[in-house]
């Protein structure tokens, strides 16, 4: 849902892990219909953790917003193999920089995976 639908005011930072398949047609990775995309969602909620948001959002390990938003394999160096449906390293890990010490905002982008 768009940010206007969020009525939360957390009292302290939390650790956020968002796992999202790039071929998800239920909640689109890029955001369609009334949903935010995966990257926008992570940066939005990362704001509650003191992380950079919007144009100020940066990721650790030299990753970029463009790497995270790209639906294909961006050959990002922090990768995992978590999907049984996709061969090889299929999951790129993006962690927002600048978060509070007791909060993080991380996106696991599963390339080629669905909902």
mmCIF file with all atom_site columns, C-alpha atoms in Angstrom:
data_model
loop_
_atom_site.group_PDB
_atom_site.id
_atom_site.type_symbol
_atom_site.label_atom_id
_atom_site.label_alt_id
_atom_site.label_comp_id
_atom_site.label_asym_id
_atom_site.label_entity_id
_atom_site.label_seq_id
_atom_site.pdbx_PDB_ins_code
_atom_site.Cartn_x
_atom_site.Cartn_y
_atom_site.Cartn_z
_atom_site.occupancy
_atom_site.B_iso_or_equiv
_atom_site.pdbx_formal_charge
_atom_site.auth_seq_id
_atom_site.auth_comp_id
_atom_site.auth_asym_id
_atom_site.auth_atom_id
_atom_site.pdbx_PDB_model_num
ATOM 1   C CA . UNK A 1 1   ? 0.000  0.000   0.000   1.00 0.00 ? 1   UNK A CA 1
ATOM 2   C CA . UNK A 1 2   ? 1.086  3.604   -0.451  1.00 0.00 ? 2   UNK A CA 1
ATOM 3   C CA . UNK A 1 3   ? 2.607  5.460   2.505   1.00 0.00 ? 3   UNK A CA 1
ATOM 4   C CA . UNK A 1 4   ? -0.683 7.261   3.234   1.00 0.00 ? 4   UNK A CA 1
ATOM 5   C CA . UNK A 1 5   ? -2.094 3.895   4.335   1.00 0.00 ? 5   UNK A CA 1
ATOM 6   C CA . UNK A 1 6   ? 0.622  3.384   6.939   1.00 0.00 ? 6   UNK A CA 1
ATOM 7   C CA . UNK A 1 7   ? -0.357 4.631   10.356  1.00 0.00 ? 7   UNK A CA 1
ATOM 8   C CA . UNK A 1 8   ? 2.568  3.438   12.388  1.00 0.00 ? 8   UNK A CA 1
ATOM 9   C CA . UNK A 1 9   ? 4.803  5.454   14.655  1.00 0.00 ? 9   UNK A CA 1
ATOM 10  C CA . UNK A 1 10  ? 7.328  3.025   16.092  1.00 0.00 ? 10  UNK A CA 1
ATOM 11  C CA . UNK A 1 11  ? 8.766  3.964   19.460  1.00 0.00 ? 11  UNK A CA 1
ATOM 12  C CA . UNK A 1 12  ? 12.173 2.529   18.581  1.00 0.00 ? 12  UNK A CA 1
ATOM 13  C CA . UNK A 1 13  ? 14.073 1.170   15.556  1.00 0.00 ? 13  UNK A CA 1
ATOM 14  C CA . UNK A 1 14  ? 13.607 -2.479  14.556  1.00 0.00 ? 14  UNK A CA 1
ATOM 15  C CA . UNK A 1 15  ? 15.418 -4.849  12.232  1.00 0.00 ? 15  UNK A CA 1
ATOM 16  C CA . UNK A 1 16  ? 13.614 -5.097  8.884   1.00 0.00 ? 16  UNK A CA 1
ATOM 17  C CA . UNK A 1 17  ? 14.185 -7.875  6.343   1.00 0.00 ? 17  UNK A CA 1
ATOM 18  C CA . UNK A 1 18  ? 12.155 -7.640  3.128   1.00 0.00 ? 18  UNK A CA 1
ATOM 19  C CA . UNK A 1 19  ? 12.379 -10.709 0.832   1.00 0.00 ? 19  UNK A CA 1
ATOM 20  C CA . UNK A 1 20  ? 10.868 -10.165 -2.605  1.00 0.00 ? 20  UNK A CA 1
ATOM 21  C CA . UNK A 1 21  ? 10.905 -12.090 -5.895  1.00 0.00 ? 21  UNK A CA 1
ATOM 22  C CA . UNK A 1 22  ? 11.400 -10.051 -9.053  1.00 0.00 ? 22  UNK A CA 1
ATOM 23  C CA . UNK A 1 23  ? 8.766  -12.122 -10.919 1.00 0.00 ? 23  UNK A CA 1
ATOM 24  C CA . UNK A 1 24  ? 6.111  -11.659 -8.219  1.00 0.00 ? 24  UNK A CA 1
ATOM 25  C CA . UNK A 1 25  ? 2.778  -10.889 -9.911  1.00 0.00 ? 25  UNK A CA 1
ATOM 26  C CA . UNK A 1 26  ? 0.839  -10.658 -6.635  1.00 0.00 ? 26  UNK A CA 1
ATOM 27  C CA . UNK A 1 27  ? 2.804  -7.754  -5.166  1.00 0.00 ? 27  UNK A CA 1
ATOM 28  C CA . UNK A 1 28  ? 4.954  -6.492  -8.026  1.00 0.00 ? 28  UNK A CA 1
ATOM 29  C CA . UNK A 1 29  ? 8.669  -5.987  -7.342  1.00 0.00 ? 29  UNK A CA 1
ATOM 30  C CA . UNK A 1 30  ? 8.589  -2.631  -9.159  1.00 0.00 ? 30  UNK A CA 1
ATOM 31  C CA . UNK A 1 31  ? 5.333  -1.591  -7.515  1.00 0.00 ? 31  UNK A CA 1
ATOM 32  C CA . UNK A 1 32  ? 2.139  -1.446  -9.516  1.00 0.00 ? 32  UNK A CA 1
ATOM 33  C CA . UNK A 1 33  ? -1.463 -0.795  -8.759  1.00 0.00 ? 33  UNK A CA 1
ATOM 34  C CA . UNK A 1 34  ? -1.661 0.497   -5.181  1.00 0.00 ? 34  UNK A CA 1
ATOM 35  C CA . UNK A 1 35  ? 1.498  -1.159  -3.824  1.00 0.00 ? 35  UNK A CA 1
ATOM 36  C CA . UNK A 1 36  ? 4.961  0.322   -3.357  1.00 0.00 ? 36  UNK A CA 1
ATOM 37  C CA . UNK A 1 37  ? 7.788  -1.565  -4.974  1.00 0.00 ? 37  UNK A CA 1
ATOM 38  C CA . UNK A 1 38  ? 10.273 -3.547  -2.902  1.00 0.00 ? 38  UNK A CA 1
ATOM 39  C CA . UNK A 1 39  ? 13.014 -0.895  -2.899  1.00 0.00 ? 39  UNK A CA 1
ATOM 40  C CA . UNK A 1 40  ? 10.595 1.939   -2.111  1.00 0.00 ? 40  UNK A CA 1
ATOM 41  C CA . UNK A 1 41  ? 9.077  -0.108  0.702   1.00 0.00 ? 41  UNK A CA 1
ATOM 42  C CA . UNK A 1 42  ? 12.461 -0.852  2.286   1.00 0.00 ? 42  UNK A CA 1
ATOM 43  C CA . UNK A 1 43  ? 13.619 2.756   2.055   1.00 0.00 ? 43  UNK A CA 1
ATOM 44  C CA . UNK A 1 44  ? 10.272 4.014   3.404   1.00 0.00 ? 44  UNK A CA 1
ATOM 45  C CA . UNK A 1 45  ? 10.381 1.788   6.478   1.00 0.00 ? 45  UNK A CA 1
ATOM 46  C CA . UNK A 1 46  ? 14.137 2.311   6.758   1.00 0.00 ? 46  UNK A CA 1
ATOM 47  C CA . UNK A 1 47  ? 13.298 5.931   7.489   1.00 0.00 ? 47  UNK A CA 1
ATOM 48  C CA . UNK A 1 48  ? 11.823 4.805   10.811  1.00 0.00 ? 48  UNK A CA 1
ATOM 49  C CA . UNK A 1 49  ? 15.250 3.327   11.599  1.00 0.00 ? 49  UNK A CA 1
ATOM 50  C CA . UNK A 1 50  ? 17.127 6.519   10.777  1.00 0.00 ? 50  UNK A CA 1
ATOM 51  C CA . UNK A 1 51  ? 18.385 5.176   7.447   1.00 0.00 ? 51  UNK A CA 1
ATOM 52  C CA . UNK A 1 52  ? 18.639 7.430   4.425   1.00 0.00 ? 52  UNK A CA 1
ATOM 53  C CA . UNK A 1 53  ? 15.400 7.562   2.436   1.00 0.00 ? 53  UNK A CA 1
ATOM 54  C CA . UNK A 1 54  ? 14.349 8.598   -1.055  1.00 0.00 ? 54  UNK A CA 1
ATOM 55  C CA . UNK A 1 55  ? 17.181 10.331  -2.903  1.00 0.00 ? 55  UNK A CA 1
ATOM 56  C CA . UNK A 1 56  ? 19.314 10.056  0.270   1.00 0.00 ? 56  UNK A CA 1
ATOM 57  C CA . UNK A 1 57  ? 19.026 6.260   0.440   1.00 0.00 ? 57  UNK A CA 1
ATOM 58  C CA . UNK A 1 58  ? 22.334 4.489   -0.011  1.00 0.00 ? 58  UNK A CA 1
ATOM 59  C CA . UNK A 1 59  ? 23.264 0.859   0.373   1.00 0.00 ? 59  UNK A CA 1
ATOM 60  C CA . UNK A 1 60  ? 26.321 -0.718  1.949   1.00 0.00 ? 60  UNK A CA 1
ATOM 61  C CA . UNK A 1 61  ? 29.050 -2.436  -0.123  1.00 0.00 ? 61  UNK A CA 1
ATOM 62  C CA . UNK A 1 62  ? 28.852 0.007   -3.054  1.00 0.00 ? 62  UNK A CA 1
ATOM 63  C CA . UNK A 1 63  ? 25.395 -1.166  -4.096  1.00 0.00 ? 63  UNK A CA 1
ATOM 64  C CA . UNK A 1 64  ? 23.154 1.401   -5.741  1.00 0.00 ? 64  UNK A CA 1
ATOM 65  C CA . UNK A 1 65  ? 19.432 2.078   -5.895  1.00 0.00 ? 65  UNK A CA 1
ATOM 66  C CA . UNK A 1 66  ? 19.660 1.174   -9.602  1.00 0.00 ? 66  UNK A CA 1
ATOM 67  C CA . UNK A 1 67  ? 21.157 -2.252  -8.685  1.00 0.00 ? 67  UNK A CA 1
ATOM 68  C CA . UNK A 1 68  ? 18.319 -2.872  -6.263  1.00 0.00 ? 68  UNK A CA 1
ATOM 69  C CA . UNK A 1 69  ? 15.530 -1.684  -8.586  1.00 0.00 ? 69  UNK A CA 1
ATOM 70  C CA . UNK A 1 70  ? 16.793 -3.602  -11.631 1.00 0.00 ? 70  UNK A CA 1
ATOM 71  C CA . UNK A 1 71  ? 14.652 -6.733  -11.950 1.00 0.00 ? 71  UNK A CA 1
ATOM 72  C CA . UNK A 1 72  ? 17.421 -8.840  -13.469 1.00 0.00 ? 72  UNK A CA 1
ATOM 73  C CA . UNK A 1 73  ? 20.717 -10.026 -12.029 1.00 0.00 ? 73  UNK A CA 1
ATOM 74  C CA . UNK A 1 74  ? 22.818 -6.923  -11.456 1.00 0.00 ? 74  UNK A CA 1
ATOM 75  C CA . UNK A 1 75  ? 25.843 -9.062  -10.470 1.00 0.00 ? 75  UNK A CA 1
ATOM 76  C CA . UNK A 1 76  ? 25.834 -7.486  -7.032  1.00 0.00 ? 76  UNK A CA 1
ATOM 77  C CA . UNK A 1 77  ? 28.623 -8.993  -4.921  1.00 0.00 ? 77  UNK A CA 1
ATOM 78  C CA . UNK A 1 78  ? 26.513 -9.873  -1.855  1.00 0.00 ? 78  UNK A CA 1
ATOM 79  C CA . UNK A 1 79  ? 24.537 -12.830 -3.201  1.00 0.00 ? 79  UNK A CA 1
ATOM 80  C CA . UNK A 1 80  ? 22.886 -15.932 -1.779  1.00 0.00 ? 80  UNK A CA 1
ATOM 81  C CA . UNK A 1 81  ? 21.367 -19.107 -3.210  1.00 0.00 ? 81  UNK A CA 1
ATOM 82  C CA . UNK A 1 82  ? 18.003 -19.467 -1.457  1.00 0.00 ? 82  UNK A CA 1
ATOM 83  C CA . UNK A 1 83  ? 15.551 -20.458 -4.198  1.00 0.00 ? 83  UNK A CA 1
ATOM 84  C CA . UNK A 1 84  ? 15.097 -24.058 -5.254  1.00 0.00 ? 84  UNK A CA 1
ATOM 85  C CA . UNK A 1 85  ? 13.416 -22.799 -8.443  1.00 0.00 ? 85  UNK A CA 1
ATOM 86  C CA . UNK A 1 86  ? 16.352 -20.741 -9.738  1.00 0.00 ? 86  UNK A CA 1
ATOM 87  C CA . UNK A 1 87  ? 19.792 -22.213 -10.406 1.00 0.00 ? 87  UNK A CA 1
ATOM 88  C CA . UNK A 1 88  ? 22.850 -20.674 -8.776  1.00 0.00 ? 88  UNK A CA 1
ATOM 89  C CA . UNK A 1 89  ? 23.139 -17.459 -6.813  1.00 0.00 ? 89  UNK A CA 1
ATOM 90  C CA . UNK A 1 90  ? 19.687 -15.954 -7.141  1.00 0.00 ? 90  UNK A CA 1
ATOM 91  C CA . UNK A 1 91  ? 19.367 -13.560 -4.215  1.00 0.00 ? 91  UNK A CA 1
ATOM 92  C CA . UNK A 1 92  ? 21.057 -10.183 -4.006  1.00 0.00 ? 92  UNK A CA 1
ATOM 93  C CA . UNK A 1 93  ? 21.355 -8.626  -0.545  1.00 0.00 ? 93  UNK A CA 1
ATOM 94  C CA . UNK A 1 94  ? 20.970 -4.862  -0.142  1.00 0.00 ? 94  UNK A CA 1
ATOM 95  C CA . UNK A 1 95  ? 21.304 -3.258  3.297   1.00 0.00 ? 95  UNK A CA 1
ATOM 96  C CA . UNK A 1 96  ? 20.569 0.430   3.755   1.00 0.00 ? 96  UNK A CA 1
ATOM 97  C CA . UNK A 1 97  ? 23.421 2.503   5.158   1.00 0.00 ? 97  UNK A CA 1
ATOM 98  C CA . UNK A 1 98  ? 23.202 4.971   8.023   1.00 0.00 ? 98  UNK A CA 1
ATOM 99  C CA . UNK A 1 99  ? 20.613 3.167   10.136  1.00 0.00 ? 99  UNK A CA 1
ATOM 100 C CA . UNK A 1 100 ? 20.396 3.444   13.923  1.00 0.00 ? 100 UNK A CA 1
ATOM 101 C CA . UNK A 1 101 ? 22.585 0.948   15.773  1.00 0.00 ? 101 UNK A CA 1
ATOM 102 C CA . UNK A 1 102 ? 19.556 -1.042  16.943  1.00 0.00 ? 102 UNK A CA 1
ATOM 103 C CA . UNK A 1 103 ? 17.760 -1.071  13.575  1.00 0.00 ? 103 UNK A CA 1
ATOM 104 C CA . UNK A 1 104 ? 18.473 -2.193  10.031  1.00 0.00 ? 104 UNK A CA 1
ATOM 105 C CA . UNK A 1 105 ? 16.635 -2.240  6.708   1.00 0.00 ? 105 UNK A CA 1
ATOM 106 C CA . UNK A 1 106 ? 17.624 -5.042  4.347   1.00 0.00 ? 106 UNK A CA 1
ATOM 107 C CA . UNK A 1 107 ? 16.231 -6.199  1.003   1.00 0.00 ? 107 UNK A CA 1
ATOM 108 C CA . UNK A 1 108 ? 16.767 -9.703  -0.338  1.00 0.00 ? 108 UNK A CA 1
ATOM 109 C CA . UNK A 1 109 ? 16.022 -9.417  -4.079  1.00 0.00 ? 109 UNK A CA 1
ATOM 110 C CA . UNK A 1 110 ? 15.301 -12.944 -5.379  1.00 0.00 ? 110 UNK A CA 1
ATOM 111 C CA . UNK A 1 111 ? 15.941 -12.703 -9.139  1.00 0.00 ? 111 UNK A CA 1
ATOM 112 C CA . UNK A 1 112 ? 13.489 -14.772 -11.178 1.00 0.00 ? 112 UNK A CA 1
ATOM 113 C CA . UNK A 1 113 ? 11.372 -15.907 -8.221  1.00 0.00 ? 113 UNK A CA 1
ATOM 114 C CA . UNK A 1 114 ? 7.630  -15.363 -7.748  1.00 0.00 ? 114 UNK A CA 1
ATOM 115 C CA . UNK A 1 115 ? 5.457  -14.681 -4.689  1.00 0.00 ? 115 UNK A CA 1
#
